[in-house]
Short mmCIF file of C-alpha atoms and ligand atoms in Angstrom, two decimals:
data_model
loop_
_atom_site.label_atom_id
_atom_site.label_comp_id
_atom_site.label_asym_id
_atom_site.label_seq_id
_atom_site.Cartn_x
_atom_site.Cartn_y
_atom_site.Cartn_z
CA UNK C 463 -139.31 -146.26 -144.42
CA UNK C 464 -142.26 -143.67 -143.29
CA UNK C 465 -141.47 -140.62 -141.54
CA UNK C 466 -143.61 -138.62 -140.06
CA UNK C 467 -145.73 -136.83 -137.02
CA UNK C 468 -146.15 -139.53 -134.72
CA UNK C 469 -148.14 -137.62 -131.95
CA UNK C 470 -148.86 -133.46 -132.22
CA UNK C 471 -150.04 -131.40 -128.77
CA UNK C 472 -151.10 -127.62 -128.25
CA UNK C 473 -150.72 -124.86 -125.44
CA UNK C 474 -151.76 -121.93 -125.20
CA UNK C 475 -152.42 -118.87 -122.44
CA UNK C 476 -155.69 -119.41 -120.38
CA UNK C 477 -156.60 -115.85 -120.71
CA UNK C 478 -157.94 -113.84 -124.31
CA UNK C 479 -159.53 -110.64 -125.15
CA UNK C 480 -162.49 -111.06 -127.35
CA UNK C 481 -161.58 -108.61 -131.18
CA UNK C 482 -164.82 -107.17 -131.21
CA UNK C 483 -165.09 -105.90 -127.80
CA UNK C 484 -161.26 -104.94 -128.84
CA UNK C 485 -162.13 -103.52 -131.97
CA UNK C 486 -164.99 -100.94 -130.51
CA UNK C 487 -162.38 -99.39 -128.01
CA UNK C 488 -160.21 -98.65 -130.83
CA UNK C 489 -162.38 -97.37 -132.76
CA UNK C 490 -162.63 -100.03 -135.55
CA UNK C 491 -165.42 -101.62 -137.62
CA UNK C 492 -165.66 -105.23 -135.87
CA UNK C 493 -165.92 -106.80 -138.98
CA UNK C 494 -163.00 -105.33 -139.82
CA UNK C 495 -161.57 -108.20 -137.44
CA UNK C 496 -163.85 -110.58 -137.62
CA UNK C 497 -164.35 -110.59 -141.98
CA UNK C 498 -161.36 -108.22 -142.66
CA UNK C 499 -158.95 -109.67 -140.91
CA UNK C 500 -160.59 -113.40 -139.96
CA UNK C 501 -159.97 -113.22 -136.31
CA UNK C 502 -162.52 -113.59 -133.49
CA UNK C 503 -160.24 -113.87 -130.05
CA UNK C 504 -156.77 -113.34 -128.86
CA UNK C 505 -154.51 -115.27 -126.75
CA UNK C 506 -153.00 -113.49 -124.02
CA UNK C 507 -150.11 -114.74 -122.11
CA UNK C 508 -149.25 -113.19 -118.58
CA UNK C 509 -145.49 -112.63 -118.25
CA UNK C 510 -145.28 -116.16 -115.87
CA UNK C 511 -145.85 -117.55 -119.55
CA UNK C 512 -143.20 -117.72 -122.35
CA UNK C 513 -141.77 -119.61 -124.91
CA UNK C 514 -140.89 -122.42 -122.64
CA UNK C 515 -143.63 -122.60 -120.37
CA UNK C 516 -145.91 -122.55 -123.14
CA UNK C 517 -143.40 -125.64 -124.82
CA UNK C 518 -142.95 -127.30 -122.14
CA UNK C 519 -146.75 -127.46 -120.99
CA UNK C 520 -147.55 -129.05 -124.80
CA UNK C 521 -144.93 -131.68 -124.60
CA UNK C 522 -145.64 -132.78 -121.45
CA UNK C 523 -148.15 -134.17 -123.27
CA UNK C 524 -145.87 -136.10 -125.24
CA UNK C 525 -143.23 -137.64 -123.96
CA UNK C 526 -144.34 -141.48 -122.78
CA UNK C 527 -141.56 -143.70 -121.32
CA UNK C 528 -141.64 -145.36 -124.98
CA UNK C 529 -140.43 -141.72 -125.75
CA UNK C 530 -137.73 -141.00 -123.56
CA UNK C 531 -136.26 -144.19 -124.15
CA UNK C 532 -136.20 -143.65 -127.52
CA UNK C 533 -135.42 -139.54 -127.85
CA UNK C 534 -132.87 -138.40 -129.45
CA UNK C 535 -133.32 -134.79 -130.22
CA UNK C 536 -135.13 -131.93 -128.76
CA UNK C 537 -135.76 -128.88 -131.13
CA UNK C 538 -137.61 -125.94 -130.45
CA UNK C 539 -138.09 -123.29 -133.66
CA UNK C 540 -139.07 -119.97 -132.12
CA UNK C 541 -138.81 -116.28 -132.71
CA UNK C 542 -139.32 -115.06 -129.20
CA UNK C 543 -136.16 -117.01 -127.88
CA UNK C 544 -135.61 -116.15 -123.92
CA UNK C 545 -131.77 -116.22 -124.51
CA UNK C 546 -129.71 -114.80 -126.97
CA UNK C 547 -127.20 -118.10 -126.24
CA UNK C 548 -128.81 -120.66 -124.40
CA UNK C 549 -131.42 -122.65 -126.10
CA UNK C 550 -134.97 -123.03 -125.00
CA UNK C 551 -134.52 -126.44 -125.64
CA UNK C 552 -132.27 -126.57 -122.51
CA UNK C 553 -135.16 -125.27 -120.62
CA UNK C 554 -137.50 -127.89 -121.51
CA UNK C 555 -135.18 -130.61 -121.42
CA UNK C 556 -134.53 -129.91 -117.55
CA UNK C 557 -138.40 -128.96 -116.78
CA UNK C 558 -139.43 -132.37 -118.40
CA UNK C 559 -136.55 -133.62 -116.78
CA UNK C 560 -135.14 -135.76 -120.24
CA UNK C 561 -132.30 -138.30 -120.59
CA UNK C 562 -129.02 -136.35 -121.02
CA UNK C 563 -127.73 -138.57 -124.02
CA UNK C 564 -129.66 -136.07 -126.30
CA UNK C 565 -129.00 -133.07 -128.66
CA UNK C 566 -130.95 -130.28 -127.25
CA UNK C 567 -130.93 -127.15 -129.89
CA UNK C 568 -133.26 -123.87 -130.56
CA UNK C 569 -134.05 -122.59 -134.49
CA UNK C 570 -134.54 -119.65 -135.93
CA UNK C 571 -135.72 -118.12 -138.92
CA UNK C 572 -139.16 -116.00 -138.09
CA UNK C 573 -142.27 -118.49 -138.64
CA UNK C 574 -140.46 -121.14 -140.53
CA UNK C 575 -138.21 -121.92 -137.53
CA UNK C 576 -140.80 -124.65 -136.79
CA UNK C 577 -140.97 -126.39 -140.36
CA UNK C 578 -136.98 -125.96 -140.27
CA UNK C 579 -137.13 -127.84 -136.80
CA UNK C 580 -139.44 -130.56 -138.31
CA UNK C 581 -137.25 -131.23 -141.43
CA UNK C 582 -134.56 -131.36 -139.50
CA UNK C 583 -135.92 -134.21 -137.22
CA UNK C 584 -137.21 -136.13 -140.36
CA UNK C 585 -133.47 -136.14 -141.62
CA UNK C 586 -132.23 -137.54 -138.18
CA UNK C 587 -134.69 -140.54 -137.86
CA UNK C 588 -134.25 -141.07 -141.86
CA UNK C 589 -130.25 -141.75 -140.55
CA UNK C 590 -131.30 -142.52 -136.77
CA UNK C 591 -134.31 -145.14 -137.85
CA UNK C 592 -134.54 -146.37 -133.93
CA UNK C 593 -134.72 -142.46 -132.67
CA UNK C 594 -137.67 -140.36 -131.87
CA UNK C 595 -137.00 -136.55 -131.67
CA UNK C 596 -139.73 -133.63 -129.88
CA UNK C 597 -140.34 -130.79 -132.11
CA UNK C 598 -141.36 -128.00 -129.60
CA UNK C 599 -142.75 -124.67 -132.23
CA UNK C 600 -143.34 -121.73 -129.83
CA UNK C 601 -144.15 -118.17 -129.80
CA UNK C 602 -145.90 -114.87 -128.68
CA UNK C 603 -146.57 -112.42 -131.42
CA UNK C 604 -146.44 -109.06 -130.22
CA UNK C 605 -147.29 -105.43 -132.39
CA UNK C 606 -147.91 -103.36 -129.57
CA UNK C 607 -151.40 -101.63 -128.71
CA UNK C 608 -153.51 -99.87 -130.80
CA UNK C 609 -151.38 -100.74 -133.93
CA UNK C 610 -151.87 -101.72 -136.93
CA UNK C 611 -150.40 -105.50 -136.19
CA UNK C 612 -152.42 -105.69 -132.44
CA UNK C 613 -155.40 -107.95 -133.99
CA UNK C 614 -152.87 -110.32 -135.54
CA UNK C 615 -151.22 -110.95 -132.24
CA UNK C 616 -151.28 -114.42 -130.38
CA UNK C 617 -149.50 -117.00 -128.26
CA UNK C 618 -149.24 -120.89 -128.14
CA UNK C 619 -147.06 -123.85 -128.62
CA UNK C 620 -147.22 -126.81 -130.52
CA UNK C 621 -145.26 -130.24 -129.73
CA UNK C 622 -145.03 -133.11 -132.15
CA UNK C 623 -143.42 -136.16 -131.36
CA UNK C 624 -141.13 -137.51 -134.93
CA UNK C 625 -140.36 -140.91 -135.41
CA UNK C 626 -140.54 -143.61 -138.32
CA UNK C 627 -144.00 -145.47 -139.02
CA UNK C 628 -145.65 -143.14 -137.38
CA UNK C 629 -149.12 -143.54 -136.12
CA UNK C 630 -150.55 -139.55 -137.53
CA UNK C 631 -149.14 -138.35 -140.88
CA UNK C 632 -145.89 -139.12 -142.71
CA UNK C 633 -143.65 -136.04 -144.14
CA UNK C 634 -143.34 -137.01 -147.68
CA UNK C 635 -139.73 -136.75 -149.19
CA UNK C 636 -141.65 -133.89 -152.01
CA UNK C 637 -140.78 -130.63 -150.23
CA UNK C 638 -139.62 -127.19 -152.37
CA UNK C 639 -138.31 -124.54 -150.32
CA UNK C 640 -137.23 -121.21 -151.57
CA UNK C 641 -135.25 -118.67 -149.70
CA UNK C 642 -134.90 -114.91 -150.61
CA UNK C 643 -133.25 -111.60 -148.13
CA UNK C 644 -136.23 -109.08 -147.83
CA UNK C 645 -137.11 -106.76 -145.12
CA UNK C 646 -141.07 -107.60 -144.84
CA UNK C 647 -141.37 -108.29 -140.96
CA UNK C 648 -138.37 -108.64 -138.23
CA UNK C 649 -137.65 -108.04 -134.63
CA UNK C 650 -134.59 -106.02 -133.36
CA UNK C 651 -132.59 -108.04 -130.29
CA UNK C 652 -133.71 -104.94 -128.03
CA UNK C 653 -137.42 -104.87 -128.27
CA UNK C 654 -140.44 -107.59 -128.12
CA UNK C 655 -142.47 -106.22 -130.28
CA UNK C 656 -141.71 -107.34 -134.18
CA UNK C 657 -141.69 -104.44 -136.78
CA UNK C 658 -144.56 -105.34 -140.19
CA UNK C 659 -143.90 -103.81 -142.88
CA UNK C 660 -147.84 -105.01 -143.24
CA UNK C 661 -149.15 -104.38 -147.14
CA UNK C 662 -145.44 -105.66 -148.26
CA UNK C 663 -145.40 -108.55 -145.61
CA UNK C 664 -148.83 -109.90 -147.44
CA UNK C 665 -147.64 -109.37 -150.51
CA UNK C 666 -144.59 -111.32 -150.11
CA UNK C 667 -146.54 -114.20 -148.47
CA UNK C 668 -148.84 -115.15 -152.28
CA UNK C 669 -145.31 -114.22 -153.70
CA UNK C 670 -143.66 -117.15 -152.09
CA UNK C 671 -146.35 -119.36 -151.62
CA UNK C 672 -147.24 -119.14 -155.41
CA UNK C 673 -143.33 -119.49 -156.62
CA UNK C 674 -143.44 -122.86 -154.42
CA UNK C 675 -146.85 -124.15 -155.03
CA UNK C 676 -146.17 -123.74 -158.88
CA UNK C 677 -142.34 -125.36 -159.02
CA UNK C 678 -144.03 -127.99 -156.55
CA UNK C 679 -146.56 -129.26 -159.08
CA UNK C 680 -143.96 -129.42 -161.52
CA UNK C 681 -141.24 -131.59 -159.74
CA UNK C 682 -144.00 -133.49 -158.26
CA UNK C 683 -146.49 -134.03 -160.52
CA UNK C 684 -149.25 -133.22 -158.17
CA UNK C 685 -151.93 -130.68 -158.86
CA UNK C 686 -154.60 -129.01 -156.04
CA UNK C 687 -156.69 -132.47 -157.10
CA UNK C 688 -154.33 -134.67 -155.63
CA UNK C 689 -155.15 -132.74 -152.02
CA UNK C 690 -157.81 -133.81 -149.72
CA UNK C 691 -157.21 -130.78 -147.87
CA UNK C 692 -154.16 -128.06 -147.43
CA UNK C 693 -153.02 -125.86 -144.30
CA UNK C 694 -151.06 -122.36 -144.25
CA UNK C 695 -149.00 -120.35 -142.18
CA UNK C 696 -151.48 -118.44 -140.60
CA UNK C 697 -150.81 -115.16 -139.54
CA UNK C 698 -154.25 -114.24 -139.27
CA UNK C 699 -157.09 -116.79 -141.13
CA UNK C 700 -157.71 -114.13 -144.02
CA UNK C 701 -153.78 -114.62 -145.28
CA UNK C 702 -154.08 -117.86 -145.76
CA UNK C 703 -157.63 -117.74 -147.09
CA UNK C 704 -155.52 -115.87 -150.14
CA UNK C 705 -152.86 -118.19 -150.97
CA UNK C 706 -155.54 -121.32 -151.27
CA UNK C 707 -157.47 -118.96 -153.69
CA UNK C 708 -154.26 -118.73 -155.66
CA UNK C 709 -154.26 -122.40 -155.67
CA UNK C 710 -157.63 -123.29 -157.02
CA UNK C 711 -157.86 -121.60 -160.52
CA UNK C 712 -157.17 -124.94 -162.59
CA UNK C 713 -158.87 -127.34 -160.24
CA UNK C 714 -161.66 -129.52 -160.19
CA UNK C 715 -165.40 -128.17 -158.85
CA UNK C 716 -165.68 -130.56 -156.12
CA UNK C 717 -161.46 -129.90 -155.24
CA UNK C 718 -162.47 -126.05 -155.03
CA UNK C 719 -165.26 -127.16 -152.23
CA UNK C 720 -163.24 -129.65 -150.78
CA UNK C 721 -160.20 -127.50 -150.25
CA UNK C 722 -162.85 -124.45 -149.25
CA UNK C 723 -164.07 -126.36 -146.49
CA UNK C 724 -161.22 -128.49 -144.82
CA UNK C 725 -159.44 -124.82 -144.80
CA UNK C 726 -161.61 -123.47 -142.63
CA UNK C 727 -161.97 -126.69 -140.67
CA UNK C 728 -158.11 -125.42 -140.14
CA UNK C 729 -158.54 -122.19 -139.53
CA UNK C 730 -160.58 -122.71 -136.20
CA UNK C 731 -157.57 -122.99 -133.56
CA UNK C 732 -156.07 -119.26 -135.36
CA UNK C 733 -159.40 -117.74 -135.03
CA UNK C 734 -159.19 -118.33 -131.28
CA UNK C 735 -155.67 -118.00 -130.76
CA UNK C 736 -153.85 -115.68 -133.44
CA UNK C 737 -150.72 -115.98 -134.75
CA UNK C 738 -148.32 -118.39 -132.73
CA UNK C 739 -145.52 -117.71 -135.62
CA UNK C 740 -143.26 -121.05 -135.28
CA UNK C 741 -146.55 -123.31 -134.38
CA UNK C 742 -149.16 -121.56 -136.89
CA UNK C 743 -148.59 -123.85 -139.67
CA UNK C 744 -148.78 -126.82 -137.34
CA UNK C 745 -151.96 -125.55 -135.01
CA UNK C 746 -153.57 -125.31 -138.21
CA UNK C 747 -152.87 -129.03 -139.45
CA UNK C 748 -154.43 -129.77 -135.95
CA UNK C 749 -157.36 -127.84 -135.87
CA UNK C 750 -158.25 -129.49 -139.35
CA UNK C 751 -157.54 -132.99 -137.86
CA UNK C 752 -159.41 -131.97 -134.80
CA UNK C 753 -163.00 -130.37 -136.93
CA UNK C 754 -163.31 -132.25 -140.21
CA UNK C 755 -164.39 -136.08 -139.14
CA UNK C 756 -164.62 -137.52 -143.19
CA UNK C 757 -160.45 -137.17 -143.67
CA UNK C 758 -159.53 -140.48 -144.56
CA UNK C 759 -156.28 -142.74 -143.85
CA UNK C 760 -154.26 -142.31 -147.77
CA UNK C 761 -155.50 -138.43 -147.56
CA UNK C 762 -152.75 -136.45 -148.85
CA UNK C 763 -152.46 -132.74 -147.01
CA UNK C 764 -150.91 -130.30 -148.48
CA UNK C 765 -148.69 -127.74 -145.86
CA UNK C 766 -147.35 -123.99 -146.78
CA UNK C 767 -145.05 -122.80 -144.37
CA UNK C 768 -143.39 -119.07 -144.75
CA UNK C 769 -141.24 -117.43 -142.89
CA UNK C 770 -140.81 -113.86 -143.02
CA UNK C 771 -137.36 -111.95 -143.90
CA UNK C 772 -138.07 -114.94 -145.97
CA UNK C 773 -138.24 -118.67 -146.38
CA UNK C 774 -141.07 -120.41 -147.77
CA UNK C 775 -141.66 -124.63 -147.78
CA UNK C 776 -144.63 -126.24 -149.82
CA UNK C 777 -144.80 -130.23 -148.51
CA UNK C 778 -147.07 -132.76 -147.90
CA UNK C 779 -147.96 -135.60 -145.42
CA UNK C 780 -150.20 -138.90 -145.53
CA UNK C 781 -152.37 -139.37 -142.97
CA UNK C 782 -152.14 -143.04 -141.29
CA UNK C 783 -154.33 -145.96 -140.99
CA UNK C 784 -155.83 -145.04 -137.28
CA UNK C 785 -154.54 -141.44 -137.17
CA UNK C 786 -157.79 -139.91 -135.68
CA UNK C 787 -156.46 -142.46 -132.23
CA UNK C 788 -154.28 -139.90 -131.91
CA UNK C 789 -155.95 -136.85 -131.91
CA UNK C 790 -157.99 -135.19 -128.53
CA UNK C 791 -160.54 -132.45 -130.19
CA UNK C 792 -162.37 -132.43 -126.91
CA UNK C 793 -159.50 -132.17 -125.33
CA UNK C 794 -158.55 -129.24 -127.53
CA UNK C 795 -162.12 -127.63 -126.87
CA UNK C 796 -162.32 -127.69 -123.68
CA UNK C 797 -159.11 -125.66 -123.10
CA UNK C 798 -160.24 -123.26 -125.42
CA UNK C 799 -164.13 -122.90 -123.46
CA UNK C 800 -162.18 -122.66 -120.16
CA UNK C 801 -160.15 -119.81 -121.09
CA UNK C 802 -161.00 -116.47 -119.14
CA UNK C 803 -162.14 -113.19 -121.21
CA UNK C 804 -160.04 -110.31 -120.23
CA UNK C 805 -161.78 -107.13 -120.45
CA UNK C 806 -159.52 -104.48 -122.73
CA UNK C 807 -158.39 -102.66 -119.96
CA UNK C 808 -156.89 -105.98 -118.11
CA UNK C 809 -155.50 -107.18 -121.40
CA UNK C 810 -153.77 -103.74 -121.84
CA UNK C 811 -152.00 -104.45 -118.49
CA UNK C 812 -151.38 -108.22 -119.08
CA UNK C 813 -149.61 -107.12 -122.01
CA UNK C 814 -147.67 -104.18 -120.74
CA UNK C 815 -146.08 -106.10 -117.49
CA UNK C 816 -143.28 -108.09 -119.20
CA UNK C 817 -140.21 -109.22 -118.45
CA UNK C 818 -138.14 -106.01 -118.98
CA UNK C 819 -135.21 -105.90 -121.25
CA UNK C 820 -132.93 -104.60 -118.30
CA UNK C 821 -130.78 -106.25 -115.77
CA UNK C 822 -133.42 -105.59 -112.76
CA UNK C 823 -135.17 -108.36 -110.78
CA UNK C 824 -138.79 -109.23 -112.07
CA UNK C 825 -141.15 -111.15 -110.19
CA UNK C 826 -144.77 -111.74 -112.71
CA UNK C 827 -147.61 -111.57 -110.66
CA UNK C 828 -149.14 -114.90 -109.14
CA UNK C 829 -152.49 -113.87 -109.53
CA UNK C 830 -151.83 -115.09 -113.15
CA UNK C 831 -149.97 -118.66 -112.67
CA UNK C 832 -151.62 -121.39 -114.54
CA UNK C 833 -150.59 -124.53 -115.80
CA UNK C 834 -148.25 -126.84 -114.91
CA UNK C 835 -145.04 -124.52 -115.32
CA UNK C 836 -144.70 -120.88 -114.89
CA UNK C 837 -141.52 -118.57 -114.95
CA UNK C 838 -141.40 -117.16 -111.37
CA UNK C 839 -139.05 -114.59 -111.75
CA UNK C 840 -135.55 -113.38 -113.56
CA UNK C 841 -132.97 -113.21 -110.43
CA UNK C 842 -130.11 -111.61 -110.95
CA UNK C 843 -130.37 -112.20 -114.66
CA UNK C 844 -131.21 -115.57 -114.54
CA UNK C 845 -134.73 -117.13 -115.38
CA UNK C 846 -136.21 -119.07 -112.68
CA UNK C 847 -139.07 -121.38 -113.78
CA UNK C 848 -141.03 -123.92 -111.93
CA UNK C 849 -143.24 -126.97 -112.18
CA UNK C 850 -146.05 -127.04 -110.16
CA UNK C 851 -148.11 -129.46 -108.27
CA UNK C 852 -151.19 -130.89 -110.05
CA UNK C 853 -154.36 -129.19 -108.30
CA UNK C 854 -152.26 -126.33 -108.45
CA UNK C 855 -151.46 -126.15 -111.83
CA UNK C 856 -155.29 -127.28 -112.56
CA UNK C 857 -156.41 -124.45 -110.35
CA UNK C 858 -158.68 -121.78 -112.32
CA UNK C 859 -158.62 -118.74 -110.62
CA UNK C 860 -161.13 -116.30 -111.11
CA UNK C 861 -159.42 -112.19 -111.28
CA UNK C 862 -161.30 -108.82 -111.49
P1 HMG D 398 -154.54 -102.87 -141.88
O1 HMG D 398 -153.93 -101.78 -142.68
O2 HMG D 398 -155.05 -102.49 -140.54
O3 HMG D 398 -155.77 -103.50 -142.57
O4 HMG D 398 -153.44 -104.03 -141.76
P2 HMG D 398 -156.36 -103.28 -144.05
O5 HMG D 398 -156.85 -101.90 -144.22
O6 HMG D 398 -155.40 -103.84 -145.06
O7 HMG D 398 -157.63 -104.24 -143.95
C1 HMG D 398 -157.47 -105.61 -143.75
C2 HMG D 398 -158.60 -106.32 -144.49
O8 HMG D 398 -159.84 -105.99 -143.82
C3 HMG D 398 -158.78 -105.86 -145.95
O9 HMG D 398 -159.18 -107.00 -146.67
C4 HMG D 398 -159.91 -104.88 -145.86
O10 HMG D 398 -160.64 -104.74 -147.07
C5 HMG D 398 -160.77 -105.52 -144.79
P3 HMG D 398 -158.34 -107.46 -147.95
O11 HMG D 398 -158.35 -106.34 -148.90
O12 HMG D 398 -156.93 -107.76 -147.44
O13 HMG D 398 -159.04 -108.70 -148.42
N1 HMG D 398 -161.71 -104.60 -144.14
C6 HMG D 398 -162.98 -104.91 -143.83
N2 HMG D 398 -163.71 -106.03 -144.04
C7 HMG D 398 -165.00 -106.05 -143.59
N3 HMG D 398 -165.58 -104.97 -142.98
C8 HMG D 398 -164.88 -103.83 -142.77
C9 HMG D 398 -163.53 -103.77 -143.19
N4 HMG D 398 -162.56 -102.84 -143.13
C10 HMG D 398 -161.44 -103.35 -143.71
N5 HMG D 398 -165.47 -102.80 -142.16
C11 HMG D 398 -152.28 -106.10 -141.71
C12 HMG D 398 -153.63 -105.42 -141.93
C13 HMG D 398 -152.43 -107.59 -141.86
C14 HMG D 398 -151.29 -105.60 -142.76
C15 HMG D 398 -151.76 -105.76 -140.28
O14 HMG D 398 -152.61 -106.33 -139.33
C16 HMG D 398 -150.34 -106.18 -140.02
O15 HMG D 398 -149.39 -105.46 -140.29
N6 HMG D 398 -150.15 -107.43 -139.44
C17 HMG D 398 -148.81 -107.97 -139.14
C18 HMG D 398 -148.09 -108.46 -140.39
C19 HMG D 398 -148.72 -109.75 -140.94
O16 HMG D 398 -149.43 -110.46 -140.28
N7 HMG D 398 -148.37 -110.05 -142.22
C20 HMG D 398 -148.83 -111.27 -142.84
C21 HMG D 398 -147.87 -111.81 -143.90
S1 HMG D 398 -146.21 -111.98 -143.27
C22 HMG D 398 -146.27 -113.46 -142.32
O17 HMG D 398 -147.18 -114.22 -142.42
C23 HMG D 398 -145.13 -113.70 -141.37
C24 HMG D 398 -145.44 -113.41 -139.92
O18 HMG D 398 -146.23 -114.44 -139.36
C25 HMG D 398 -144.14 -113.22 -139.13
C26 HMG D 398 -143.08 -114.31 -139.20
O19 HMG D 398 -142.82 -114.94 -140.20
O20 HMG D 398 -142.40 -114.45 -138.17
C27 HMG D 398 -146.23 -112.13 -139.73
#
């Protein structure tokens, strides 16, 4: 029996702060950014947007009747959890109003919560043929301003829909995972902003990814030939532009150029976006479905997923006879175009009026609503969210 991605969906915050304009108020070469760093634009989610919001908006997107007659989990890997003991997946469940007869449960561990989520849904249909289960990966990366982690910041969601025979790209049964305590990148339960150990953090990421890639080849017999294309983790597009170098030595000319150019097919969402943590791996995957039009059904894709503190996964997937059906580029583009540039100075008060870390009532600003469910406050410690109306949520705004 296949298993696989049946149907995939992105979110992400409608406003963004363009990294050169960013990088001249702090002082920074922009190519720095842009070259250095392979960024170009920033998500930036008001504090009426989290985790579930952001989740919930991307699988809306999702879930057909065919779906919630058939669901039988809802997971949701994340890092920037909104509860240290209720699930986000409760959230989502009750904004897209879901059967009850469903295990609803939230994953962590850093980045790779999302590929943990996945491989835990693939297990359940490979026992649970008739079930579908919604992956939800979901996450705002914060550094803080003006340091050295602000251009790798970001925000999104991706949703993916797993089920058997699937109609996008199976998850192939040839996954090596490796799992090692280090102190590279982590997030104390009293802050929301994560602490980098940066140089070490990069270093660790080719450390993994080449341990896996190499005992991968081995107990699969698959070399960077076998790939029509392969996607990363990407913290920011220059990380993951390393680890493919590191997996191109041995191959053939045209692999090299093949590989070369479906990654940065893949690398077009991060540019725009940043690092969504949980959903980078997966935005990725979709950004190279979405830009390079000559991927074939019987492709084979290659995906790295790390983790930091750390766990590291090197699998593949098949795409499927009809698999670009599935897939809504313009879709995809025209939430991107529609986005509205925050000048520094607004993005430097989007980002600094959060939800605090106290028991005190906080109400995010309206002016900032958008899409079709917003937190509307945290009342008397408990988060209030809401779904709104359809010209409401469609409703663009324009602010100073
Ligand atoms: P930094 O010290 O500001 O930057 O930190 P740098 O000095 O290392 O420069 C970055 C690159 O820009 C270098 O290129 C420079 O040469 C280049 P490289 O040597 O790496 O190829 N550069 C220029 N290029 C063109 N023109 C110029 C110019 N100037 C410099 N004028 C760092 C960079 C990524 C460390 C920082 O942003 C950071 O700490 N980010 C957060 C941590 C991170 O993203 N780590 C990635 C690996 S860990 C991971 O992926 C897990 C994670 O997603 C979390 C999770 O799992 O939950 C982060």
């Amino acid at each position: 029996m296949k298993i696989g991605i049946d149907a995939i969906a992105m979110d992400t915050p409608d406003f963004y702060v363009d990294l050169v304009t960013l990088a001249k108020v702090r002082g920074d070469d922009p190519d720095k950014y842009t070259i250095g760093i392979g960024q170009d634009e920033q998500a930036v989610p008001p504090s009426s947007q989290d985790i579930v919001t952001m989740g919930a908006n991307a699988a809306s997107q999702l879930v057909t009747p065919a779906i919630r007659a058939s669901i039988g989990m809802v997971l949701v890997g994340t890092e920037s959890g909104v509860d240290a003991s209720k699930s986000a997946a409760l959230f989502i469940h009750q904004l897209l109003d879901l059967p009850e007869w469903v295990r609803a449960v939230e994953l962590k561990e850093a980045c790779y919560g999302g590929t943990a989520a996945l491989m835990m849904a693939r297990d359940y249909v490979a026992g649970h043929p008739d079930k579908s289960v919604l992956v939800i990966a979901a996450d705002i990366a914060r550094y803080g301003l003006a340091t050295a982690g602000e251009v790798t910041q970001g925000a999104g969601a991706v949703a993916m829909i797993v089920k058997a025979e699937p109609r996008l790209i199976t998850i192939e049964p040839d996954s090596v995972y490796r799992s090692t305590s280090i102190n590279d990148f982590w997030r104390p339960i009293y802050q929301d902003t994560a602490i980098a150990q940066g140089k070490y953090s990069t270093e660790q990421y080719l450390a993994f990814f080449q341990a896996v890639w190499d005992r991968y080849q081995e107990e699969n017999k698959l070399t960077a030939d076998n790939f029509a294309g392969m996607t990363f983790h990407l913290p920011y597009t220059k990380m993951g532009k390393k680890a493919l170098d590191l997996a191109l030595p041995k191959a053939e000319p045209q692999t090299v150029k093949r590989l070369k150019e479906r990654f940065d097919a893949s690398t077009r969402y991060c540019r725009r976006i940043g690092n969504i943590y949980t959903g980078s791996l997966y935005l990725g995957l979709l950004s190279l479905l979405d830009h390079d039009a000559t991927l074939q059904a019987g492709d084979r894709i290659g995906l790295f997923s790390y983790g930091s503190g750390a766990v590291a996964e090197f699998f593949s997937g098949i795409l499927q006879p009809g698999f670009s059906d599935q897939l809504q580029s313009a879709v995809h583009a025209r939430q991107l175009d529609e986005r509205q540039q925050l000048t520094v100075p607004a993005y430097e008060a989007l980002f600094s009026d959060k939800v605090p870390y106290d028991p005190e009532d906080y109400r995010p600003d309206p002016a900032y609503f958008r899409g079709q469910f917003v937190l509307t406050g945290v009342v008397g410690q408990e988060r209030l969210y809401e779904k709104r109306p359809a010209h409401a949520s469609n409703a663009t705004q324009q602010l100073d």
